[in-house]
CSV table of C-alpha atoms and ligand atoms in Angstrom, one decimal:
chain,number,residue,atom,x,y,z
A,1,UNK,CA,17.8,-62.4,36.8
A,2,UNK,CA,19.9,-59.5,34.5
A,3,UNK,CA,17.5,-57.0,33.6
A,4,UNK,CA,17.7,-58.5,29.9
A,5,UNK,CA,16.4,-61.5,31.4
A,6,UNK,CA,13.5,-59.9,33.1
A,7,UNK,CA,12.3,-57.9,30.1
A,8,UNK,CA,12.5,-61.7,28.3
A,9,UNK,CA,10.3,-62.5,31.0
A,10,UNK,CA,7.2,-59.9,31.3
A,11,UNK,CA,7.6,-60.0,27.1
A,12,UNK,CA,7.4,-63.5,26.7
A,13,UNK,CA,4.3,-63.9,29.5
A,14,UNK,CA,2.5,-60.4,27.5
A,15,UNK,CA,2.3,-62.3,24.3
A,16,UNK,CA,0.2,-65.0,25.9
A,17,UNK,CA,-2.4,-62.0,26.1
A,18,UNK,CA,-2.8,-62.1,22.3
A,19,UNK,CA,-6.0,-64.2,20.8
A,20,UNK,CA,-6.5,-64.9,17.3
A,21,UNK,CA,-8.1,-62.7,15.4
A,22,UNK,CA,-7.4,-59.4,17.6
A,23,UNK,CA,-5.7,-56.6,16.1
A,24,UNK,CA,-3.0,-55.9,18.4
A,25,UNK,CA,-1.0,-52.5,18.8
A,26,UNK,CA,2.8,-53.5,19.4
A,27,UNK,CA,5.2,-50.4,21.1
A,28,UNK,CA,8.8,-50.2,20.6
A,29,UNK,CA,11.6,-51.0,22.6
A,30,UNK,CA,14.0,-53.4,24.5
A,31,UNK,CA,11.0,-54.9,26.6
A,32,UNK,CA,8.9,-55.1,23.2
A,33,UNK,CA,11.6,-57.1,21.4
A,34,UNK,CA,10.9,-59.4,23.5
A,35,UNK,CA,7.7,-59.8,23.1
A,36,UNK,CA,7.7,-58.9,19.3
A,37,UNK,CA,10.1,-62.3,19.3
A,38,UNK,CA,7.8,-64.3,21.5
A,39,UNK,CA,4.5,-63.3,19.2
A,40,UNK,CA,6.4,-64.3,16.5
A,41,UNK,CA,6.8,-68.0,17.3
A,42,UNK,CA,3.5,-68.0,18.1
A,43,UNK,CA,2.3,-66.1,14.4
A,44,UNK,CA,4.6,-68.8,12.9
A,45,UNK,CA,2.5,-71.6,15.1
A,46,UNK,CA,-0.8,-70.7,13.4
A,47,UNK,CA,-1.8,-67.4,15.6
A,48,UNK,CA,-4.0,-65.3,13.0
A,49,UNK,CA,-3.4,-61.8,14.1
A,50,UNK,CA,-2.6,-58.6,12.4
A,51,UNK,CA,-0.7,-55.2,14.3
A,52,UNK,CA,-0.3,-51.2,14.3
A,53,UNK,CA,3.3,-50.8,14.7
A,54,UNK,CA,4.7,-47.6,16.9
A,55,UNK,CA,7.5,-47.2,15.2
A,56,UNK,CA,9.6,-47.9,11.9
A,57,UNK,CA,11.9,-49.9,14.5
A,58,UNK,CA,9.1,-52.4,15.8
A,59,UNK,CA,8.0,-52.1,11.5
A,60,UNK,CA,11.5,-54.1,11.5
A,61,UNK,CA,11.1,-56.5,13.7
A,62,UNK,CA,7.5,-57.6,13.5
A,63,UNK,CA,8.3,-58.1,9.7
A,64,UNK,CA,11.2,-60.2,10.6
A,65,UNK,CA,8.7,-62.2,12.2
A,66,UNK,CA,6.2,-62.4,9.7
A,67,UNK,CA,4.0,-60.8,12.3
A,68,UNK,CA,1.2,-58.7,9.5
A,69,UNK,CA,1.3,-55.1,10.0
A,70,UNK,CA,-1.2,-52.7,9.1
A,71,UNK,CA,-1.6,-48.7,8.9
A,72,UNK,CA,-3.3,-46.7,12.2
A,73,UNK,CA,-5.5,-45.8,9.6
A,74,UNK,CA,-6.9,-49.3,8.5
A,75,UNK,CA,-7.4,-50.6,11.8
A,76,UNK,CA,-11.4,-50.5,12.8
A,77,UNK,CA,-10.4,-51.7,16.3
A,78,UNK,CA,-7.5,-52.3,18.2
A,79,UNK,CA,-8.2,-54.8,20.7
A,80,UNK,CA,-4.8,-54.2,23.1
A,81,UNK,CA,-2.0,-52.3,22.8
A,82,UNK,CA,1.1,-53.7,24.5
A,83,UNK,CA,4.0,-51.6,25.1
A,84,UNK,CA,6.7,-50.4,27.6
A,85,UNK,CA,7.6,-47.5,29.8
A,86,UNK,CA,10.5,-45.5,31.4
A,87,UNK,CA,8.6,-44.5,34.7
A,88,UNK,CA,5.1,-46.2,36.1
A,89,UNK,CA,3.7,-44.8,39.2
A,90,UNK,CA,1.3,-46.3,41.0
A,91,UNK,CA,-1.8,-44.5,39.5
A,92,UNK,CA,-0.1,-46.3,36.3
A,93,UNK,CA,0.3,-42.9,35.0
A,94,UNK,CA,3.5,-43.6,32.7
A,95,UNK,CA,6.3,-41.6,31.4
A,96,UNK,CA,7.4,-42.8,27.8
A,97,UNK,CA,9.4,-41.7,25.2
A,98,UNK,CA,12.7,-42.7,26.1
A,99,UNK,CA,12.7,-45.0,22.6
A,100,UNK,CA,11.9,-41.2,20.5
A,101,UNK,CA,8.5,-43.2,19.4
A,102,UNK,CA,6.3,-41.5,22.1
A,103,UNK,CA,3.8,-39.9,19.6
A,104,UNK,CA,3.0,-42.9,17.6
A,105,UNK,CA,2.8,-45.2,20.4
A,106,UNK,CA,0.3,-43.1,22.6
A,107,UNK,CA,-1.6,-42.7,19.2
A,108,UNK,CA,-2.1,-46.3,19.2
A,109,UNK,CA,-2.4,-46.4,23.1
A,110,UNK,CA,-5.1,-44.5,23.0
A,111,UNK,CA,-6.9,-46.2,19.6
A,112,UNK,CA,-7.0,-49.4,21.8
A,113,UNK,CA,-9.7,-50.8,24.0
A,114,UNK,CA,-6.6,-51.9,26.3
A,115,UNK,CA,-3.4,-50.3,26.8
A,116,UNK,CA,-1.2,-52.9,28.9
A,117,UNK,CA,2.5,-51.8,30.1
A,118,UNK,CA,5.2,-54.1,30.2
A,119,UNK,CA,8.2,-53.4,32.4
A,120,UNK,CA,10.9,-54.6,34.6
A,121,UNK,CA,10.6,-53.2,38.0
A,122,UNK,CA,13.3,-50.6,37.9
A,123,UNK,CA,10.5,-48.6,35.9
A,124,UNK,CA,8.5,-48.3,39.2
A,125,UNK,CA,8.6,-44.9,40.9
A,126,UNK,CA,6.3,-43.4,43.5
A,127,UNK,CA,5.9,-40.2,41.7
A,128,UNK,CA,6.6,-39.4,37.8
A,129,UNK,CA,10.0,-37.1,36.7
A,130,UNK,CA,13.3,-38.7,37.7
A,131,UNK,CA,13.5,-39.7,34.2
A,132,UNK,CA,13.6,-36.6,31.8
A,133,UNK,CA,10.4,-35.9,30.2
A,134,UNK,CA,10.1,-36.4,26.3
A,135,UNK,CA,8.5,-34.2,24.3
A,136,UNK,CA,7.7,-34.0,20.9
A,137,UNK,CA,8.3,-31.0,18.9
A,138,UNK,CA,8.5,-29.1,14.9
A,139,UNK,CA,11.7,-28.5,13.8
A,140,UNK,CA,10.8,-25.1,11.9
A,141,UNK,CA,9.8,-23.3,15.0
A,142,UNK,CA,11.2,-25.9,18.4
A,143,UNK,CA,13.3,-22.4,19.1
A,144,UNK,CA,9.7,-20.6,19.6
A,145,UNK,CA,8.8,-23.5,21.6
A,146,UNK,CA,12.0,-23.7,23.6
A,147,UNK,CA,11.2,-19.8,24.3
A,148,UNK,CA,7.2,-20.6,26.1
A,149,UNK,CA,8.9,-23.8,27.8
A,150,UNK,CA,11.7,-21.6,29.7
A,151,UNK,CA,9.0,-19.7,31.1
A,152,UNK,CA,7.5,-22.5,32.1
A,153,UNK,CA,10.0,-24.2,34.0
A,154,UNK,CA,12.7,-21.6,34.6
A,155,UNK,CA,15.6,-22.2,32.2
A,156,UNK,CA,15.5,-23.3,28.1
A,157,UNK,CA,15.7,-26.6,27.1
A,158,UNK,CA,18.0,-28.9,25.2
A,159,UNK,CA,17.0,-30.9,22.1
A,160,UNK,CA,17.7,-34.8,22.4
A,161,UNK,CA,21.0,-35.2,20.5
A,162,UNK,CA,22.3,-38.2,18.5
A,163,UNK,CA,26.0,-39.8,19.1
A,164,UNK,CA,27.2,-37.4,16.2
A,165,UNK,CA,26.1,-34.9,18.0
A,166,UNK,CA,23.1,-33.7,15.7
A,167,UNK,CA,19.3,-33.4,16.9
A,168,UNK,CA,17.8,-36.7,17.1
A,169,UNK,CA,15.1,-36.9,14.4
A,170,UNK,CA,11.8,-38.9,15.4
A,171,UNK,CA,9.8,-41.4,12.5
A,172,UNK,CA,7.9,-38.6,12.0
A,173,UNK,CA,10.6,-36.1,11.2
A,174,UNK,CA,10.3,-34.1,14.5
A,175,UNK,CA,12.5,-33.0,17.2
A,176,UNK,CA,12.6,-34.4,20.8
A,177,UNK,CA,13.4,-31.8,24.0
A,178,UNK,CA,13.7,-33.9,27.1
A,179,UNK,CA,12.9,-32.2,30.2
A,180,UNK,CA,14.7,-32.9,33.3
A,181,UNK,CA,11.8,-32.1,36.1
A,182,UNK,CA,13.0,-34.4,39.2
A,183,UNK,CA,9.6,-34.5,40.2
A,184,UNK,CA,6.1,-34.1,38.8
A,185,UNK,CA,3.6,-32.7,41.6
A,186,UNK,CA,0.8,-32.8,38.9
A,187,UNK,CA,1.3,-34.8,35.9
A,188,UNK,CA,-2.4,-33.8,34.5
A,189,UNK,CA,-1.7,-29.8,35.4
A,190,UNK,CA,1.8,-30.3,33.7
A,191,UNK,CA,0.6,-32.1,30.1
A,192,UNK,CA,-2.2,-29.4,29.8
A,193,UNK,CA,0.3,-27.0,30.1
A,194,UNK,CA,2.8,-28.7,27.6
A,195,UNK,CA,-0.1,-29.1,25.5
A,196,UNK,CA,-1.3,-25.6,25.5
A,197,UNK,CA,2.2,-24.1,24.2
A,198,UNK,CA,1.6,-24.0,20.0
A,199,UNK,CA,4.1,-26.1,18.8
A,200,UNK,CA,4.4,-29.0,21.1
A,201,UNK,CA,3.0,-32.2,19.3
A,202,UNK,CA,2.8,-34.3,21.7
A,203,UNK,CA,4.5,-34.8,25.6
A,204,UNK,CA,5.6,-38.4,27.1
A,205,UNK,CA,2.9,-38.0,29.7
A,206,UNK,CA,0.8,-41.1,29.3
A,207,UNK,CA,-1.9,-40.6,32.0
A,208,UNK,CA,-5.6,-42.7,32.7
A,209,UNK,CA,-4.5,-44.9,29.8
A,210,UNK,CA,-3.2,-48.3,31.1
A,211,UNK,CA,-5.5,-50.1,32.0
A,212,UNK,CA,-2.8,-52.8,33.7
A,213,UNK,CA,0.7,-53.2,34.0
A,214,UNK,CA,2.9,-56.7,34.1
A,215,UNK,CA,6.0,-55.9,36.4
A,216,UNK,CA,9.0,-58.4,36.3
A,217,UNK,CA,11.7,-58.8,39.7
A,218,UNK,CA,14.9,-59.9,39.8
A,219,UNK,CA,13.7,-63.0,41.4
A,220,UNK,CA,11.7,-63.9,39.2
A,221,UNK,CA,8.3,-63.2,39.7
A,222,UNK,CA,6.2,-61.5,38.0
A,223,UNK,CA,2.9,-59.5,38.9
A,224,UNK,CA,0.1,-57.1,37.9
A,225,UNK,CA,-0.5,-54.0,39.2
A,226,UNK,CA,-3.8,-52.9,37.6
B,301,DER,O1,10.3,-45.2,24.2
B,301,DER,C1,9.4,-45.8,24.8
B,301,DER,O2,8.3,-45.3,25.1
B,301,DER,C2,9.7,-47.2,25.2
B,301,DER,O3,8.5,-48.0,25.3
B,301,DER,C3,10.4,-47.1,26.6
B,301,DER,O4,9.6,-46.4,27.4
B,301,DER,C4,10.7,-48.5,27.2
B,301,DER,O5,11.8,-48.9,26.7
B,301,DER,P1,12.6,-50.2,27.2
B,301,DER,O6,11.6,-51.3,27.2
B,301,DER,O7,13.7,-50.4,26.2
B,301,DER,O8,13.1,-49.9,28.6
């Protein structure tokens, strides 16, 4: 299978998670399309459900699908939350962010009484920080921040860029610095640090929140690692 076809896969098989009558928290990208589409067809067959989008992208597409979305703020439970991932290890500790909607969608992670990954199995790494580390920062002081995170790690940062060239701008008008570790001995020790630097909103490190992941192969297959 492409990897297209695998994300169909694991997106199509996740929506079979949602019941009627659960509000569901739906994350944002490629995989999520997916499974955005396949929810859809099932909304338009009668499923009665209503959803906390992560991002003004997934906004776009649920609508397109009739799928009803409400506010964070009006949700009095969120059932599951279904979303993807750019790294899973095998603690399912996860690195997100790669879509720019990492603060939204680990608010809504964490709102719901299940957070379940969805991701084709190039996502799978035995320890987090190949993939450059998101996080989330205030545009009117990221310079300050940049300053506390070179001491950190050695050397300042680099604010995610768009095509044109300017800073990427996330749904909630912030900037992005991606952080190239290579490897993350201690994923907990690292976000407390992130966290602990005034300024940074939020990091990519989503750790002891999924509760399962749905992993699709090449072949085919399909499985859980929980
Ligand atoms: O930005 C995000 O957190 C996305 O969920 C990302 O991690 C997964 O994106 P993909 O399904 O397009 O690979």
């Amino acid at each position: 299978l492409t990897n297209a076809a695998i994300k169909e896969l694991v997106g199509t098989q996740a929506a079979e998670l949602v019941q009627s009558g659960m509000t569901i928290g739906i994350g944002t990208g490629t995989t999520m399309e997916w499974m955005i589409r396949a929810l859809g067809k099932k909304v338009n067959s009668g499923l009665e459900i209503r959803a906390v989008s992560t991002s003004q992208a997934s906004n776009e597409l649920a609508a397109q699908f009739n799928i009803p979305l409400i506010e964070l703020n009006d949700a009095a439970k969120i059932q599951l939350a279904i979303d993807g991932a750019d790294e899973i290890d095998p603690q399912l500790q996860l690195i997100k962010g790669g879509g720019g909607a990492l603060f939204q969608e680990k608010m809504v992670a964490a709102a719901a009484e299940e957070f379940v990954v969805i991701a084709d199995d190039t996502k799978l790494v035995d320890q987090l920080g190949a993939y450059p580390l998101p996080v989330e920062v205030m545009i009117f002081n990221w310079k300050q921040v940049d300053k506390q995170l070179a001491k950190l790690i050695g050397k300042p940062q680099q604010l995610r860029l768009k095509k044109d060239g300017s800073p990427f701008m996330t749904d909630h008008g912030n900037y992005i610095i991606d952080i190239s570790f290579g490897v993350i001995e201690n994923p907990d020790a690292l976000n407390q640090a992130l966290h602990d630097i005034p300024g940074v909103i939020e990091t990519g490190l989503f750790l002891g929140m999924a509760g399962k992941a749905l992993i699709g192969y090449p072949d085919g297959q399909t499985e859980w690692i929980e």
